[in-house]
Amino acid sequence: MSDLPGVSAGDVSIDPAGEPIWDVQRPFVEAATIRDEDTDRFKHTNNVVYLSLLERVAWSHSVHLGMDFEAYERLGAGCVARRHELDYLAPTFAGDTLWLATWIHENDFRLTMWRHYQIIRASDRKTVLRGRTQWVCVDMASGRPRRMPPEFKVYQPWPRAAEAAS
């Protein structure tokens, strides 16, 4: 997966017909291009690659919010994945440029939050994957669940497109 310059959600928020393409308004977005080695024997993107892409965009979004790994270490708290749910909607292939979007959907500000994802193929602006991950706050030293520190307030739920328009 080669890195491409960051893509602003504003640059890719509507399709040629003028319809919104994201499930929420202005999610955090970056781009990636699928390489030959990212494909499987069926010649489409391997499912493990998608999980890596989701981890990558989640970290990029966290860094954008000021929560890099060093911040986690300073706080003694970080988030680990408890559950992933992925819906594969269409295949992608070597050479395809994908737009990776993420946002926080829910956060109880105690222990868990849900991060949602949407991957769109740039060539036809088709959603190829939707997913979500439940993240749990843990103590960095013990690995045990712990209450989120106040600094995790940066992980605010993002309004759904329909809610934001009203």
JSON list of C-alpha atoms in Angstrom, two decimals:
[
{"chain": "A", "resi": 1, "resn": "MET", "atom": "CA", "xyz": [0.00, 0.00, 0.00]},
{"chain": "A", "resi": 2, "resn": "SER", "atom": "CA", "xyz": [1.74, 3.10, -1.14]},
{"chain": "A", "resi": 3, "resn": "ASP", "atom": "CA", "xyz": [1.11, 6.30, 0.72]},
{"chain": "A", "resi": 4, "resn": "LEU", "atom": "CA", "xyz": [-0.55, 9.12, -1.15]},
{"chain": "A", "resi": 5, "resn": "PRO", "atom": "CA", "xyz": [-0.86, 12.69, 0.02]},
{"chain": "A", "resi": 6, "resn": "GLY", "atom": "CA", "xyz": [-3.65, 13.12, 2.54]},
{"chain": "A", "resi": 7, "resn": "VAL", "atom": "CA", "xyz": [-7.08, 13.62, 1.07]},
{"chain": "A", "resi": 8, "resn": "SER", "atom": "CA", "xyz": [-9.33, 16.17, 2.65]},
{"chain": "A", "resi": 9, "resn": "ALA", "atom": "CA", "xyz": [-12.86, 14.92, 3.16]},
{"chain": "A", "resi": 10, "resn": "GLY", "atom": "CA", "xyz": [-14.02, 18.13, 1.53]},
{"chain": "A", "resi": 11, "resn": "ASP", "atom": "CA", "xyz": [-12.22, 17.11, -1.66]},
{"chain": "A", "resi": 12, "resn": "VAL", "atom": "CA", "xyz": [-14.11, 13.83, -1.96]},
{"chain": "A", "resi": 13, "resn": "SER", "atom": "CA", "xyz": [-17.40, 14.45, -0.19]},
{"chain": "A", "resi": 14, "resn": "ILE", "atom": "CA", "xyz": [-19.76, 14.31, -3.18]},
{"chain": "A", "resi": 15, "resn": "ASP", "atom": "CA", "xyz": [-20.00, 12.18, -6.28]},
{"chain": "A", "resi": 16, "resn": "PRO", "atom": "CA", "xyz": [-20.26, 13.59, -9.83]},
{"chain": "A", "resi": 17, "resn": "ALA", "atom": "CA", "xyz": [-24.07, 13.65, -9.55]},
{"chain": "A", "resi": 18, "resn": "GLY", "atom": "CA", "xyz": [-23.78, 15.88, -6.48]},
{"chain": "A", "resi": 19, "resn": "GLU", "atom": "CA", "xyz": [-24.79, 13.20, -3.97]},
{"chain": "A", "resi": 20, "resn": "PRO", "atom": "CA", "xyz": [-22.89, 12.73, -0.69]},
{"chain": "A", "resi": 21, "resn": "ILE", "atom": "CA", "xyz": [-20.70, 9.63, -0.73]},
{"chain": "A", "resi": 22, "resn": "TRP", "atom": "CA", "xyz": [-19.80, 9.41, 2.96]},
{"chain": "A", "resi": 23, "resn": "ASP", "atom": "CA", "xyz": [-22.03, 8.01, 5.68]},
{"chain": "A", "resi": 24, "resn": "VAL", "atom": "CA", "xyz": [-21.23, 11.08, 7.81]},
{"chain": "A", "resi": 25, "resn": "GLN", "atom": "CA", "xyz": [-20.35, 14.65, 6.93]},
{"chain": "A", "resi": 26, "resn": "ARG", "atom": "CA", "xyz": [-16.63, 15.37, 6.62]},
{"chain": "A", "resi": 27, "resn": "PRO", "atom": "CA", "xyz": [-15.06, 12.25, 8.14]},
{"chain": "A", "resi": 28, "resn": "PHE", "atom": "CA", "xyz": [-11.30, 11.97, 8.58]},
{"chain": "A", "resi": 29, "resn": "VAL", "atom": "CA", "xyz": [-9.97, 10.67, 5.23]},
{"chain": "A", "resi": 30, "resn": "GLU", "atom": "CA", "xyz": [-6.68, 9.50, 3.76]},
{"chain": "A", "resi": 31, "resn": "ALA", "atom": "CA", "xyz": [-5.80, 7.57, 0.61]},
{"chain": "A", "resi": 32, "resn": "ALA", "atom": "CA", "xyz": [-3.97, 4.34, -0.18]},
{"chain": "A", "resi": 33, "resn": "THR", "atom": "CA", "xyz": [-3.21, 2.43, -3.37]},
{"chain": "A", "resi": 34, "resn": "ILE", "atom": "CA", "xyz": [-3.45, -1.36, -3.46]},
{"chain": "A", "resi": 35, "resn": "ARG", "atom": "CA", "xyz": [-0.24, -3.11, -4.57]},
{"chain": "A", "resi": 36, "resn": "ASP", "atom": "CA", "xyz": [0.13, -6.50, -6.26]},
{"chain": "A", "resi": 37, "resn": "GLU", "atom": "CA", "xyz": [1.38, -8.02, -3.01]},
{"chain": "A", "resi": 38, "resn": "ASP", "atom": "CA", "xyz": [-1.82, -6.85, -1.26]},
{"chain": "A", "resi": 39, "resn": "THR", "atom": "CA", "xyz": [-3.90, -9.24, -3.37]},
{"chain": "A", "resi": 40, "resn": "ASP", "atom": "CA", "xyz": [-4.65, -12.92, -2.84]},
{"chain": "A", "resi": 41, "resn": "ARG", "atom": "CA", "xyz": [-4.96, -15.86, -5.23]},
{"chain": "A", "resi": 42, "resn": "PHE", "atom": "CA", "xyz": [-8.30, -14.50, -6.44]},
{"chain": "A", "resi": 43, "resn": "LYS", "atom": "CA", "xyz": [-6.40, -11.35, -7.51]},
{"chain": "A", "resi": 44, "resn": "HIS", "atom": "CA", "xyz": [-8.46, -9.11, -5.24]},
{"chain": "A", "resi": 45, "resn": "THR", "atom": "CA", "xyz": [-7.41, -7.31, -2.07]},
{"chain": "A", "resi": 46, "resn": "ASN", "atom": "CA", "xyz": [-6.84, -9.75, 0.76]},
{"chain": "A", "resi": 47, "resn": "ASN", "atom": "CA", "xyz": [-9.11, -9.28, 3.77]},
{"chain": "A", "resi": 48, "resn": "VAL", "atom": "CA", "xyz": [-6.11, -8.92, 6.11]},
{"chain": "A", "resi": 49, "resn": "VAL", "atom": "CA", "xyz": [-4.99, -5.89, 4.08]},
{"chain": "A", "resi": 50, "resn": "TYR", "atom": "CA", "xyz": [-8.30, -4.16, 4.79]},
{"chain": "A", "resi": 51, "resn": "LEU", "atom": "CA", "xyz": [-7.79, -4.64, 8.52]},
{"chain": "A", "resi": 52, "resn": "SER", "atom": "CA", "xyz": [-4.33, -3.08, 8.20]},
{"chain": "A", "resi": 53, "resn": "LEU", "atom": "CA", "xyz": [-5.82, -0.13, 6.32]},
{"chain": "A", "resi": 54, "resn": "LEU", "atom": "CA", "xyz": [-8.39, 0.39, 9.07]},
{"chain": "A", "resi": 55, "resn": "GLU", "atom": "CA", "xyz": [-5.69, 0.32, 11.74]},
{"chain": "A", "resi": 56, "resn": "ARG", "atom": "CA", "xyz": [-3.65, 2.81, 9.71]},
{"chain": "A", "resi": 57, "resn": "VAL", "atom": "CA", "xyz": [-6.47, 5.33, 9.29]},
{"chain": "A", "resi": 58, "resn": "ALA", "atom": "CA", "xyz": [-7.50, 4.93, 12.95]},
{"chain": "A", "resi": 59, "resn": "TRP", "atom": "CA", "xyz": [-3.96, 5.80, 14.08]},
{"chain": "A", "resi": 60, "resn": "SER", "atom": "CA", "xyz": [-3.77, 8.70, 11.65]},
{"chain": "A", "resi": 61, "resn": "HIS", "atom": "CA", "xyz": [-7.04, 10.06, 13.01]},
{"chain": "A", "resi": 62, "resn": "SER", "atom": "CA", "xyz": [-5.84, 9.64, 16.61]},
{"chain": "A", "resi": 63, "resn": "VAL", "atom": "CA", "xyz": [-2.62, 11.49, 15.79]},
{"chain": "A", "resi": 64, "resn": "HIS", "atom": "CA", "xyz": [-4.70, 14.21, 14.10]},
{"chain": "A", "resi": 65, "resn": "LEU", "atom": "CA", "xyz": [-6.62, 14.54, 17.39]},
{"chain": "A", "resi": 66, "resn": "GLY", "atom": "CA", "xyz": [-3.37, 14.82, 19.36]},
{"chain": "A", "resi": 67, "resn": "MET", "atom": "CA", "xyz": [-3.39, 11.25, 20.67]},
{"chain": "A", "resi": 68, "resn": "ASP", "atom": "CA", "xyz": [-0.27, 9.59, 19.30]},
{"chain": "A", "resi": 69, "resn": "PHE", "atom": "CA", "xyz": [1.39, 6.62, 21.01]},
{"chain": "A", "resi": 70, "resn": "GLU", "atom": "CA", "xyz": [3.63, 8.95, 23.03]},
{"chain": "A", "resi": 71, "resn": "ALA", "atom": "CA", "xyz": [0.50, 10.64, 24.43]},
{"chain": "A", "resi": 72, "resn": "TYR", "atom": "CA", "xyz": [-0.85, 7.23, 25.41]},
{"chain": "A", "resi": 73, "resn": "GLU", "atom": "CA", "xyz": [2.44, 6.48, 27.18]},
{"chain": "A", "resi": 74, "resn": "ARG", "atom": "CA", "xyz": [2.37, 9.82, 29.04]},
{"chain": "A", "resi": 75, "resn": "LEU", "atom": "CA", "xyz": [-1.19, 9.14, 30.18]},
{"chain": "A", "resi": 76, "resn": "GLY", "atom": "CA", "xyz": [-0.51, 5.50, 30.99]},
{"chain": "A", "resi": 77, "resn": "ALA", "atom": "CA", "xyz": [-3.66, 4.63, 29.05]},
{"chain": "A", "resi": 78, "resn": "GLY", "atom": "CA", "xyz": [-4.38, 3.49, 25.52]},
{"chain": "A", "resi": 79, "resn": "CYS", "atom": "CA", "xyz": [-7.05, 1.80, 23.46]},
{"chain": "A", "resi": 80, "resn": "VAL", "atom": "CA", "xyz": [-7.00, -1.77, 22.19]},
{"chain": "A", "resi": 81, "resn": "ALA", "atom": "CA", "xyz": [-9.42, -3.47, 19.81]},
{"chain": "A", "resi": 82, "resn": "ARG", "atom": "CA", "xyz": [-12.00, -5.73, 21.41]},
{"chain": "A", "resi": 83, "resn": "ARG", "atom": "CA", "xyz": [-14.19, -6.42, 18.38]},
{"chain": "A", "resi": 84, "resn": "HIS", "atom": "CA", "xyz": [-14.09, -5.82, 14.62]},
{"chain": "A", "resi": 85, "resn": "GLU", "atom": "CA", "xyz": [-17.11, -6.02, 12.31]},
{"chain": "A", "resi": 86, "resn": "LEU", "atom": "CA", "xyz": [-16.41, -5.71, 8.58]},
{"chain": "A", "resi": 87, "resn": "ASP", "atom": "CA", "xyz": [-18.84, -5.77, 5.67]},
{"chain": "A", "resi": 88, "resn": "TYR", "atom": "CA", "xyz": [-17.10, -6.39, 2.34]},
{"chain": "A", "resi": 89, "resn": "LEU", "atom": "CA", "xyz": [-19.33, -4.79, -0.30]},
{"chain": "A", "resi": 90, "resn": "ALA", "atom": "CA", "xyz": [-17.24, -4.97, -3.48]},
{"chain": "A", "resi": 91, "resn": "PRO", "atom": "CA", "xyz": [-13.79, -6.27, -4.44]},
{"chain": "A", "resi": 92, "resn": "THR", "atom": "CA", "xyz": [-10.76, -4.07, -5.07]},
{"chain": "A", "resi": 93, "resn": "PHE", "atom": "CA", "xyz": [-7.65, -4.87, -7.07]},
{"chain": "A", "resi": 94, "resn": "ALA", "atom": "CA", "xyz": [-3.98, -3.96, -7.49]},
{"chain": "A", "resi": 95, "resn": "GLY", "atom": "CA", "xyz": [-3.71, -0.38, -8.69]},
{"chain": "A", "resi": 96, "resn": "ASP", "atom": "CA", "xyz": [-6.99, 0.75, -7.12]},
{"chain": "A", "resi": 97, "resn": "THR", "atom": "CA", "xyz": [-6.80, 3.96, -5.12]},
{"chain": "A", "resi": 98, "resn": "LEU", "atom": "CA", "xyz": [-8.95, 3.77, -2.01]},
{"chain": "A", "resi": 99, "resn": "TRP", "atom": "CA", "xyz": [-10.21, 6.54, 0.23]},
{"chain": "A", "resi": 100, "resn": "LEU", "atom": "CA", "xyz": [-10.16, 5.44, 3.87]},
{"chain": "A", "resi": 101, "resn": "ALA", "atom": "CA", "xyz": [-12.58, 7.27, 6.15]},
{"chain": "A", "resi": 102, "resn": "THR", "atom": "CA", "xyz": [-13.08, 6.99, 9.90]},
{"chain": "A", "resi": 103, "resn": "TRP", "atom": "CA", "xyz": [-14.93, 8.69, 12.71]},
{"chain": "A", "resi": 104, "resn": "ILE", "atom": "CA", "xyz": [-15.93, 8.02, 16.32]},
{"chain": "A", "resi": 105, "resn": "HIS", "atom": "CA", "xyz": [-19.53, 6.82, 16.35]},
{"chain": "A", "resi": 106, "resn": "GLU", "atom": "CA", "xyz": [-20.03, 6.24, 20.09]},
{"chain": "A", "resi": 107, "resn": "ASN", "atom": "CA", "xyz": [-17.98, 6.92, 23.20]},
{"chain": "A", "resi": 108, "resn": "ASP", "atom": "CA", "xyz": [-19.15, 6.24, 26.74]},
{"chain": "A", "resi": 109, "resn": "PHE", "atom": "CA", "xyz": [-16.12, 8.23, 28.04]},
{"chain": "A", "resi": 110, "resn": "ARG", "atom": "CA", "xyz": [-15.64, 5.51, 30.65]},
{"chain": "A", "resi": 111, "resn": "LEU", "atom": "CA", "xyz": [-14.28, 2.35, 29.05]},
{"chain": "A", "resi": 112, "resn": "THR", "atom": "CA", "xyz": [-15.33, 1.79, 25.44]},
{"chain": "A", "resi": 113, "resn": "MET", "atom": "CA", "xyz": [-15.85, 3.56, 22.15]},
{"chain": "A", "resi": 114, "resn": "TRP", "atom": "CA", "xyz": [-16.91, 2.50, 18.66]},
{"chain": "A", "resi": 115, "resn": "ARG", "atom": "CA", "xyz": [-14.98, 3.74, 15.65]},
{"chain": "A", "resi": 116, "resn": "HIS", "atom": "CA", "xyz": [-16.65, 3.42, 12.25]},
{"chain": "A", "resi": 117, "resn": "TYR", "atom": "CA", "xyz": [-14.97, 3.10, 8.86]},
{"chain": "A", "resi": 118, "resn": "GLN", "atom": "CA", "xyz": [-15.93, 3.46, 5.23]},
{"chain": "A", "resi": 119, "resn": "ILE", "atom": "CA", "xyz": [-13.65, 2.65, 2.30]},
{"chain": "A", "resi": 120, "resn": "ILE", "atom": "CA", "xyz": [-14.47, 4.05, -1.13]},
{"chain": "A", "resi": 121, "resn": "ARG", "atom": "CA", "xyz": [-12.83, 3.12, -4.43]},
{"chain": "A", "resi": 122, "resn": "ALA", "atom": "CA", "xyz": [-11.74, 6.45, -5.93]},
{"chain": "A", "resi": 123, "resn": "SER", "atom": "CA", "xyz": [-12.28, 5.49, -9.58]},
{"chain": "A", "resi": 124, "resn": "ASP", "atom": "CA", "xyz": [-16.06, 5.06, -9.31]},
{"chain": "A", "resi": 125, "resn": "ARG", "atom": "CA", "xyz": [-16.69, 6.42, -5.78]},
{"chain": "A", "resi": 126, "resn": "LYS", "atom": "CA", "xyz": [-18.24, 3.12, -4.76]},
{"chain": "A", "resi": 127, "resn": "THR", "atom": "CA", "xyz": [-18.24, 2.09, -1.11]},
{"chain": "A", "resi": 128, "resn": "VAL", "atom": "CA", "xyz": [-16.33, -1.20, -0.99]},
{"chain": "A", "resi": 129, "resn": "LEU", "atom": "CA", "xyz": [-16.23, -1.73, 2.79]},
{"chain": "A", "resi": 130, "resn": "ARG", "atom": "CA", "xyz": [-18.00, -0.57, 5.90]},
{"chain": "A", "resi": 131, "resn": "GLY", "atom": "CA", "xyz": [-16.78, -1.56, 9.31]},
{"chain": "A", "resi": 132, "resn": "ARG", "atom": "CA", "xyz": [-16.55, -0.74, 12.96]},
{"chain": "A", "resi": 133, "resn": "THR", "atom": "CA", "xyz": [-14.27, -1.51, 15.85]},
{"chain": "A", "resi": 134, "resn": "GLN", "atom": "CA", "xyz": [-15.01, -1.49, 19.55]},
{"chain": "A", "resi": 135, "resn": "TRP", "atom": "CA", "xyz": [-12.02, -0.01, 21.37]},
{"chain": "A", "resi": 136, "resn": "VAL", "atom": "CA", "xyz": [-11.42, -0.53, 25.10]},
{"chain": "A", "resi": 137, "resn": "CYS", "atom": "CA", "xyz": [-9.29, 1.74, 27.26]},
{"chain": "A", "resi": 138, "resn": "VAL", "atom": "CA", "xyz": [-6.54, -0.16, 29.06]},
{"chain": "A", "resi": 139, "resn": "ASP", "atom": "CA", "xyz": [-3.79, 0.61, 31.54]},
{"chain": "A", "resi": 140, "resn": "MET", "atom": "CA", "xyz": [-0.53, 0.66, 29.56]},
{"chain": "A", "resi": 141, "resn": "ALA", "atom": "CA", "xyz": [1.45, -1.08, 32.33]},
{"chain": "A", "resi": 142, "resn": "SER", "atom": "CA", "xyz": [-0.96, -3.87, 33.27]},
{"chain": "A", "resi": 143, "resn": "GLY", "atom": "CA", "xyz": [-3.04, -4.25, 30.11]},
{"chain": "A", "resi": 144, "resn": "ARG", "atom": "CA", "xyz": [-6.17, -4.26, 32.28]},
{"chain": "A", "resi": 145, "resn": "PRO", "atom": "CA", "xyz": [-9.25, -2.22, 31.40]},
{"chain": "A", "resi": 146, "resn": "ARG", "atom": "CA", "xyz": [-9.32, 1.20, 33.05]},
{"chain": "A", "resi": 147, "resn": "ARG", "atom": "CA", "xyz": [-11.41, 4.34, 33.00]},
{"chain": "A", "resi": 148, "resn": "MET", "atom": "CA", "xyz": [-10.60, 6.75, 30.17]},
{"chain": "A", "resi": 149, "resn": "PRO", "atom": "CA", "xyz": [-8.51, 9.73, 31.24]},
{"chain": "A", "resi": 150, "resn": "PRO", "atom": "CA", "xyz": [-10.06, 13.19, 30.72]},
{"chain": "A", "resi": 151, "resn": "GLU", "atom": "CA", "xyz": [-7.78, 13.73, 27.70]},
{"chain": "A", "resi": 152, "resn": "PHE", "atom": "CA", "xyz": [-9.79, 11.10, 25.80]},
{"chain": "A", "resi": 153, "resn": "LYS", "atom": "CA", "xyz": [-12.57, 13.69, 25.46]},
{"chain": "A", "resi": 154, "resn": "VAL", "atom": "CA", "xyz": [-10.95, 14.41, 22.07]},
{"chain": "A", "resi": 155, "resn": "TYR", "atom": "CA", "xyz": [-12.64, 11.20, 20.86]},
{"chain": "A", "resi": 156, "resn": "GLN", "atom": "CA", "xyz": [-16.01, 12.87, 20.37]},
{"chain": "A", "resi": 157, "resn": "PRO", "atom": "CA", "xyz": [-18.75, 11.05, 18.46]},
{"chain": "A", "resi": 158, "resn": "TRP", "atom": "CA", "xyz": [-19.18, 12.45, 14.97]},
{"chain": "A", "resi": 159, "resn": "PRO", "atom": "CA", "xyz": [-22.71, 13.36, 13.86]},
{"chain": "A", "resi": 160, "resn": "ARG", "atom": "CA", "xyz": [-24.33, 11.20, 11.23]},
{"chain": "A", "resi": 161, "resn": "ALA", "atom": "CA", "xyz": [-24.94, 12.98, 7.94]},
{"chain": "A", "resi": 162, "resn": "ALA", "atom": "CA", "xyz": [-28.72, 12.99, 8.41]},
{"chain": "A", "resi": 163, "resn": "GLU", "atom": "CA", "xyz": [-28.44, 14.31, 11.97]},
{"chain": "A", "resi": 164, "resn": "ALA", "atom": "CA", "xyz": [-25.93, 16.98, 10.99]},
{"chain": "A", "resi": 165, "resn": "ALA", "atom": "CA", "xyz": [-28.17, 18.23, 8.18]},
{"chain": "A", "resi": 166, "resn": "SER", "atom": "CA", "xyz": [-31.14, 18.74, 10.50]}
]
